mmCIF file of C-alpha atoms in Angstrom:
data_model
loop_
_atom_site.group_PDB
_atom_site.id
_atom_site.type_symbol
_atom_site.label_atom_id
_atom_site.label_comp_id
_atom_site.label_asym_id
_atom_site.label_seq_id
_atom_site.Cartn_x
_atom_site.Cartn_y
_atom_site.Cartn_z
ATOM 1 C CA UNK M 1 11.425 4.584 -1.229
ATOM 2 C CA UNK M 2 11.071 8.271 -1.557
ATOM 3 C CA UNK M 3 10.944 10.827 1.227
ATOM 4 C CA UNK M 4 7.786 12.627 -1.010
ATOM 5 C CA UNK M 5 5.635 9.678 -1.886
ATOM 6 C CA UNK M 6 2.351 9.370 -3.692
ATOM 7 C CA UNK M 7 1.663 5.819 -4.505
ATOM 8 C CA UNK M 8 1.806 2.647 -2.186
ATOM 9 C CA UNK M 9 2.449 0.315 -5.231
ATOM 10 C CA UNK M 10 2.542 0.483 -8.743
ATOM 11 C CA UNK M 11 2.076 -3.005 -11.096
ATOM 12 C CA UNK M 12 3.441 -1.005 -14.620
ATOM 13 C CA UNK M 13 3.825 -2.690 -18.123
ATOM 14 C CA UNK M 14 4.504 -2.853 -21.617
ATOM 15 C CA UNK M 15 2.236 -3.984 -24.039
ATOM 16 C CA UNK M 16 2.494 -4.415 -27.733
ATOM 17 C CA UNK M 17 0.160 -2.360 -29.383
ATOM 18 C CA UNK M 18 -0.213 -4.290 -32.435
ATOM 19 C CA UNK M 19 -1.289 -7.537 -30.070
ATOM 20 C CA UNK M 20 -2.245 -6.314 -26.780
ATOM 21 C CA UNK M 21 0.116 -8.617 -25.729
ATOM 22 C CA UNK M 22 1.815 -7.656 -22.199
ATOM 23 C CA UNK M 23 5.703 -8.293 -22.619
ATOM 24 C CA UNK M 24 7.212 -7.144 -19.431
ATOM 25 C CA UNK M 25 5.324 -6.019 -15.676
ATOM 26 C CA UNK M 26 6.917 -5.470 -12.344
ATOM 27 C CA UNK M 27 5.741 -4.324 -9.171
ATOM 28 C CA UNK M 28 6.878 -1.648 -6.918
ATOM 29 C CA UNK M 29 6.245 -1.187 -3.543
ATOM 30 C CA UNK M 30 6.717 2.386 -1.720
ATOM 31 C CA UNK M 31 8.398 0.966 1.656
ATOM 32 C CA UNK M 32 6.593 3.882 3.780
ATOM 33 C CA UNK M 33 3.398 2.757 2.660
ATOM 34 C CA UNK M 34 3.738 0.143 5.608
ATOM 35 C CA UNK M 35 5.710 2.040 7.706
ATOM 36 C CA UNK M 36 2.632 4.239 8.104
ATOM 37 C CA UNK M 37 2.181 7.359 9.493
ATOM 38 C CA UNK M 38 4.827 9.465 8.072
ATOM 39 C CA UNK M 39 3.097 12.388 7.301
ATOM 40 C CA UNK M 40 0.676 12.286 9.494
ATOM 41 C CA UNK M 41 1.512 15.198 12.025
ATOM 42 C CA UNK M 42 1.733 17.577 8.977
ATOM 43 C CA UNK M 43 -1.667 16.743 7.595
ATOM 44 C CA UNK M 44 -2.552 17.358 11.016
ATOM 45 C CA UNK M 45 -1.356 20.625 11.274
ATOM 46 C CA UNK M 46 -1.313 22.347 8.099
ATOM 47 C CA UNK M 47 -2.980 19.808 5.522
ATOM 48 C CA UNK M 48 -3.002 22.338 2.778
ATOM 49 C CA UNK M 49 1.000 23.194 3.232
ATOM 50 C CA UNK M 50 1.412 19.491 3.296
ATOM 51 C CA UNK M 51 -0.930 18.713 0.461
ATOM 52 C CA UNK M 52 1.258 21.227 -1.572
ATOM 53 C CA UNK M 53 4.985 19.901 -0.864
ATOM 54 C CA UNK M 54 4.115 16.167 -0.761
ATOM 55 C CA UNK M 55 1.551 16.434 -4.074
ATOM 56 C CA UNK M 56 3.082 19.306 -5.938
ATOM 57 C CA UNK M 57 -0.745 19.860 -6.761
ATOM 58 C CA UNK M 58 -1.534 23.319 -8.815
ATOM 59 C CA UNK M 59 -2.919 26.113 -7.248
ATOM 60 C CA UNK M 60 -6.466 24.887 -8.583
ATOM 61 C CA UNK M 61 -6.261 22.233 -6.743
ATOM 62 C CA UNK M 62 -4.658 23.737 -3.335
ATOM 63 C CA UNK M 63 -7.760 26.654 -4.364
ATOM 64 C CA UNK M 64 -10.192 23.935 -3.644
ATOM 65 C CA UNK M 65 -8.722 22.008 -0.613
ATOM 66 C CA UNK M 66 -9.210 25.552 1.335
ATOM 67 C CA UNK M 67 -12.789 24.728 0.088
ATOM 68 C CA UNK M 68 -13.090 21.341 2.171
ATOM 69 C CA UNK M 69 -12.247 19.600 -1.481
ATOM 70 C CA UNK M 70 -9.675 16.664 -0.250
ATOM 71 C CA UNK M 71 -7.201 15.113 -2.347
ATOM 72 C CA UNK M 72 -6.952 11.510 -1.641
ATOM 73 C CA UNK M 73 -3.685 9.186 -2.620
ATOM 74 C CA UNK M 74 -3.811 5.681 -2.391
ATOM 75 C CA UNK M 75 -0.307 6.066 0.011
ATOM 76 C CA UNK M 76 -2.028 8.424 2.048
ATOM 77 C CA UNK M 77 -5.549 6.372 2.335
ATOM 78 C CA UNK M 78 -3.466 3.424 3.459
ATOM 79 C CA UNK M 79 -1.320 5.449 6.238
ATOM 80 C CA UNK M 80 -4.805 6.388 7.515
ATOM 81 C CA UNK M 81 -6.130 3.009 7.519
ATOM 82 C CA UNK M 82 -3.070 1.535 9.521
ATOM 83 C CA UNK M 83 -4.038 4.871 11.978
ATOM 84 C CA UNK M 84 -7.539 4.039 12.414
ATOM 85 C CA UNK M 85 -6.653 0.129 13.649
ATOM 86 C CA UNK M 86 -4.202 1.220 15.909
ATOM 87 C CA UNK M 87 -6.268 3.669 17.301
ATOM 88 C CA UNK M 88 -9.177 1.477 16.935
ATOM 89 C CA UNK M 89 -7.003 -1.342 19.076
ATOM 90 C CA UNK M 90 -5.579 1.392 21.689
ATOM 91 C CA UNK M 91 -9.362 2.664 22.514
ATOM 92 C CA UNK M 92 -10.620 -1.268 23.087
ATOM 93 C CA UNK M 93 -7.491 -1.774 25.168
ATOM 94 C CA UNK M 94 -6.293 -4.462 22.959
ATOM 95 C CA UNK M 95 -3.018 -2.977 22.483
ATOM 96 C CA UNK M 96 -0.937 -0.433 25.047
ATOM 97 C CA UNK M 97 0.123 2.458 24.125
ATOM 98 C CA UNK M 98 3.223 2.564 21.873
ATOM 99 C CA UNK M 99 2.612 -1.237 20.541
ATOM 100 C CA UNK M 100 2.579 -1.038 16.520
ATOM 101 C CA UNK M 101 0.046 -2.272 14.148
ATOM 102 C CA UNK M 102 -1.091 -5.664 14.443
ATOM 103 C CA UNK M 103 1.152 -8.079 12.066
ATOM 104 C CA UNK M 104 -2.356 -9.794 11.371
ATOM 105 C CA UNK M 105 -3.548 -6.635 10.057
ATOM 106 C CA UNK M 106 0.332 -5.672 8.086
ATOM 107 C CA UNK M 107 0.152 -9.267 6.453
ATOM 108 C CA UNK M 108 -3.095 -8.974 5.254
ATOM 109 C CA UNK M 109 -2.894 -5.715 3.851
ATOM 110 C CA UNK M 110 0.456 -6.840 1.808
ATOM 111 C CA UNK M 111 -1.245 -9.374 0.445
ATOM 112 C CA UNK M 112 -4.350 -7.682 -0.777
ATOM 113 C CA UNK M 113 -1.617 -4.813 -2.730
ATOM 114 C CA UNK M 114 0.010 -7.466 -3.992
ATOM 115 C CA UNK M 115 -3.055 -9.448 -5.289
ATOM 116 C CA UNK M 116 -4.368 -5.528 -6.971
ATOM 117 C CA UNK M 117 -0.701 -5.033 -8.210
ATOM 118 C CA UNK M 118 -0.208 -8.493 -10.074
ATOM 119 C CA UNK M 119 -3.558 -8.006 -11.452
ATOM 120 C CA UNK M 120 -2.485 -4.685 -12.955
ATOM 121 C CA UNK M 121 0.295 -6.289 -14.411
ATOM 122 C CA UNK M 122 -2.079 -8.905 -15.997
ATOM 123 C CA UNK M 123 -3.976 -6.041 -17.373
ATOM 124 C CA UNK M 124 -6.232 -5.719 -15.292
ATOM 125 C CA UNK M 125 -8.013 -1.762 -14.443
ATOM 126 C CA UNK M 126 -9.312 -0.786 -11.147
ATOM 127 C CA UNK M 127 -12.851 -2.275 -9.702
ATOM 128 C CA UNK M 128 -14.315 0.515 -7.862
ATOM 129 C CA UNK M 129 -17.646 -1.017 -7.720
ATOM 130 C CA UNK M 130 -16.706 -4.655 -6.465
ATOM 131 C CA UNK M 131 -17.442 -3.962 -2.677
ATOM 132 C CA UNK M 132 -21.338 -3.655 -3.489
ATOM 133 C CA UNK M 133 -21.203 -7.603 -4.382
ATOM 134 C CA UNK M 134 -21.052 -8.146 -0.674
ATOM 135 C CA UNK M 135 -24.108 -8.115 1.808
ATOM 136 C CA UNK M 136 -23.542 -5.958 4.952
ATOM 137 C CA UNK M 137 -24.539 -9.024 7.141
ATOM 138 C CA UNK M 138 -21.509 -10.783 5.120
ATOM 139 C CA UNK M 139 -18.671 -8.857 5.763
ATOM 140 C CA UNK M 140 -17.788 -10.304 8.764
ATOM 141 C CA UNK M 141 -18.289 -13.698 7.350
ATOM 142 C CA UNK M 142 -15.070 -15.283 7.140
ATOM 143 C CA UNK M 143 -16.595 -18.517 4.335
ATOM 144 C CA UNK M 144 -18.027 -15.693 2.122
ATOM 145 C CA UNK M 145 -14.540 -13.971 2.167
ATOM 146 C CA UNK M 146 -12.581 -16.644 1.216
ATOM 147 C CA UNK M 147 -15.062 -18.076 -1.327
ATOM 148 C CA UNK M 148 -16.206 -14.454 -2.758
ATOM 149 C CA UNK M 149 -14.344 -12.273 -1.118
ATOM 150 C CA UNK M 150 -14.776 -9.330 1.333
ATOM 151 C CA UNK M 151 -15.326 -7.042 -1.744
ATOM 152 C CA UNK M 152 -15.293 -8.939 -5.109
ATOM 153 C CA UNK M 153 -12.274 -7.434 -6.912
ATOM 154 C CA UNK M 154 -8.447 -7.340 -5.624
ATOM 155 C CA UNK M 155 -8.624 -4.308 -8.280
ATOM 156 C CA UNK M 156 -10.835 -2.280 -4.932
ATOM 157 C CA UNK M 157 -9.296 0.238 -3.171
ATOM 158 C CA UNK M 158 -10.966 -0.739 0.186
ATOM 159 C CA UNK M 159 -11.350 0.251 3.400
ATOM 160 C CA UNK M 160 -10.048 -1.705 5.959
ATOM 161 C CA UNK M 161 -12.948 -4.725 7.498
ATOM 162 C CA UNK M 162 -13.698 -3.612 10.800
ATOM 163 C CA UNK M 163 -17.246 -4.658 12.866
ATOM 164 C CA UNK M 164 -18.180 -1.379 14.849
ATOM 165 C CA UNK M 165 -18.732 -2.912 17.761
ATOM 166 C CA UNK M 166 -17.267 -6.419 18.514
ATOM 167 C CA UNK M 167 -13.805 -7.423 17.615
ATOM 168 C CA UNK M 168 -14.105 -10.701 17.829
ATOM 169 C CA UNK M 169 -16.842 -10.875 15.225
ATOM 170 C CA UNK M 170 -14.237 -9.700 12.633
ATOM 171 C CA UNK M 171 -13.728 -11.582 9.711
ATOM 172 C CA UNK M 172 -10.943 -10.201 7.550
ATOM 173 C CA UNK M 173 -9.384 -7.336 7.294
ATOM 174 C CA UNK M 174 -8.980 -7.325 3.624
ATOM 175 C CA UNK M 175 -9.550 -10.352 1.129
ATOM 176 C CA UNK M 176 -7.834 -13.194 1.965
ATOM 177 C CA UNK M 177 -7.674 -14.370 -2.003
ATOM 178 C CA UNK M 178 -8.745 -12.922 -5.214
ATOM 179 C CA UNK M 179 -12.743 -12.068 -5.229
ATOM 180 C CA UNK M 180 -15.306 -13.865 -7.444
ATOM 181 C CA UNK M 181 -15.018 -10.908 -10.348
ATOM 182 C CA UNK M 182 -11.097 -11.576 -10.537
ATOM 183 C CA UNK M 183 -11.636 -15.255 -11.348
ATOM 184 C CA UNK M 184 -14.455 -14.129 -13.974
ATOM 185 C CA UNK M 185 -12.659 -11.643 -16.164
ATOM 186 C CA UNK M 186 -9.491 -13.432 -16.009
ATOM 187 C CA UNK M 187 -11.027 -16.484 -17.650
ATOM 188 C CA UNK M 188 -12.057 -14.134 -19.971
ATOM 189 C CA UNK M 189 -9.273 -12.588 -20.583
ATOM 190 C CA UNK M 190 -7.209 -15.384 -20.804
ATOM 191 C CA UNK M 191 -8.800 -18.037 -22.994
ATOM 192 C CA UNK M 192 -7.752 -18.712 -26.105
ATOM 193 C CA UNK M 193 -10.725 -19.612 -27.662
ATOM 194 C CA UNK M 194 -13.401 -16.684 -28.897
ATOM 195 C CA UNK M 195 -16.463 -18.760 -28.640
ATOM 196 C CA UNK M 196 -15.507 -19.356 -25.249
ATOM 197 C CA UNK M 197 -14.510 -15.708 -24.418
ATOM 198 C CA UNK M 198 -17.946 -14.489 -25.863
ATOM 199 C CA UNK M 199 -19.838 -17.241 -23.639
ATOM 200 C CA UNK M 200 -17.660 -16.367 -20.203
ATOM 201 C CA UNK M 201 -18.633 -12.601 -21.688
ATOM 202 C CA UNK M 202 -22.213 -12.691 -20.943
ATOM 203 C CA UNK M 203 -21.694 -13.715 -17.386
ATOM 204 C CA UNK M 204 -21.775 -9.884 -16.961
ATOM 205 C CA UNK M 205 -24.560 -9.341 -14.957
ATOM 206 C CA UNK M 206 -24.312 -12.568 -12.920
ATOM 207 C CA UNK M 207 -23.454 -11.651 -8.813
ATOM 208 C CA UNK M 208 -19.774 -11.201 -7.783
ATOM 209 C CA UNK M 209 -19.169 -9.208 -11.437
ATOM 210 C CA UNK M 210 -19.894 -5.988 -10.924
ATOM 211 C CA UNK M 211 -17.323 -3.567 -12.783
ATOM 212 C CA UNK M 212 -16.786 0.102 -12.300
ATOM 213 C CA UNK M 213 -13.246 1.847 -13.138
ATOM 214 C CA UNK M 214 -11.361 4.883 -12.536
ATOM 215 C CA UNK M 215 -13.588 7.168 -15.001
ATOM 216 C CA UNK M 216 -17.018 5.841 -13.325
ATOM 217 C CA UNK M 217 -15.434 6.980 -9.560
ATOM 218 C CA UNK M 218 -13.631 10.333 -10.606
ATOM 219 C CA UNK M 219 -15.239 13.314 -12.521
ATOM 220 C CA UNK M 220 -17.819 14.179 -14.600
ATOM 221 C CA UNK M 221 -18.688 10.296 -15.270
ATOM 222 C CA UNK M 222 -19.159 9.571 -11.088
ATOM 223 C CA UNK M 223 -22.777 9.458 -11.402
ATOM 224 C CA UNK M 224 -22.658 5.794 -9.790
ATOM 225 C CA UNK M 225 -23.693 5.952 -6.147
ATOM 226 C CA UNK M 226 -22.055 2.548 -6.146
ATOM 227 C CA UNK M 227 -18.953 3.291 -7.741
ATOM 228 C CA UNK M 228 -16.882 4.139 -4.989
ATOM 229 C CA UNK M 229 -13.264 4.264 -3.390
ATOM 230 C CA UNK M 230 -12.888 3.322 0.489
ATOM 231 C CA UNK M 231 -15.942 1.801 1.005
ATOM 232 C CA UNK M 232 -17.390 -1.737 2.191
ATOM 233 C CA UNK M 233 -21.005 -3.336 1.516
ATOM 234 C CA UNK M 234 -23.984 -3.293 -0.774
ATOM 235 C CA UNK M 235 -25.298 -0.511 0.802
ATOM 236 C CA UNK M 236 -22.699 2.847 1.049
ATOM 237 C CA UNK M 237 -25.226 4.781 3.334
ATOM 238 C CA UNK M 238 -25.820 1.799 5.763
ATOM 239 C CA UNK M 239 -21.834 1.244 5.982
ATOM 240 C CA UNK M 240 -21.197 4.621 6.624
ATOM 241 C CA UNK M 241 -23.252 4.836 9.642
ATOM 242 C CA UNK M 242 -21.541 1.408 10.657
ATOM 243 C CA UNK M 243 -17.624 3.319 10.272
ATOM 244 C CA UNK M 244 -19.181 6.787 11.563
ATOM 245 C CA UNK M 245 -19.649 4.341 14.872
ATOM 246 C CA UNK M 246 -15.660 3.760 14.906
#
């Protein structure tokens, strides 16, 4: 654990570069990731003071966070995620004041990092655009999640499942397994046989695949409406109106 930290897990390797071939992965856990809301009186307060001494970001950077630009970690995303279902809870007077998070809501969450960080370690990128693979109207539907998945891909960095009105019509908080698009380009990935690999290929554009990484979400290639971090559903507009409720 670190008393400055940026990630919430990390799932490095090391590959041979003459094969591809992964030879050694681990995964790391930051332990305040599910602590939770460490820093969150001193984004509060000052957020650009804090942005500077937790981040160490360059004065470019701190120049355009006194523009409204944020700088969003996956640590920090996940702290305000565990804040939003307590608070959440607290408002709906499902928990008292001073009760912590949910262990529902801690286990799932573990699970879901662990199911992005193994995949990493597998060599598997991000999937920024997995979350569009699910309907709005499914999201709460517990069969689709464990058959396809809240959002397709553990690879997502989601937000956390939450209906905007009802509590008991939640399904899960995050996916309870790995999505359809995990199961896809893992069978790719993994067979040994290229005639097979180039037939499991063009399942591309089949539902429950859709791929977008780190360069279709961040800079000048985030022209994808789609292709986004923190979001739920097929339609980002319509879900944001559904969270804006929250």
């Amino acid at each position: 654990t670190s008393d400055q930290p940026y990630y919430g897990a990390i799932g490095p390797s090391v590959v041979d570069p003459r094969t591809g071939e992964i030879m050694d992965a681990d995964i790391l856990f930051e332990a305040s990731m599910l602590l939770g809301d460490k820093n969150t009186y001193r984004n509060l307060v000052e957020p650009r003071s804090a942005i500077d001494e937790v981040f160490n970001v360059s004065d470019k950077e701190l120049a355009l966070m006194s523009k409204g630009v944020k700088t969003k970690s996956f640590y920090s995303e996940m702290n305000a995620q565990f804040d939003l279902i307590h608070s959440f809870l607290l408002a709906n007077g499902q928990i008292e004041a001073g009760d912590p998070v949910p262990k529902e809501f801690v286990d799932q969450a573990l699970k879901w990092v662990t199911m992005h960080e193994v995949g990493h370690t597998l060599g598997l990128r991000h999937n920024f655009r997995s979350s569009i693979d699910t309907p709005l109207d499914k999201l709460y539907d517990e069969e689709w999640g464990e058959e396809k998945g809240v959002f397709s891909s553990a690879m997502e960095y989601p937000s956390i499942n939450l209906h905007p009105d009802d509590k008991s019509e939640d399904g899960y908080y995050y996916n309870p397994g790995v999505g359809s698009y995990d199961r896809w380009v893992i069978s790719y990935g993994y067979t040994p046989d290229d005639e097979k690999a180039k037939e499991i290929a063009r399942q591309a554009a089949q539902p429950g695949h859709a791929y977008g990484t780190d360069e279709d979400a961040r800079g000048a290639g985030a022209v994808d409406p789609h292709v986004n971090v923190f979001d739920l559903g097929a339609d980002p507009l319509a879900w944001g109106k559904e969270r804006a409720q929250l």
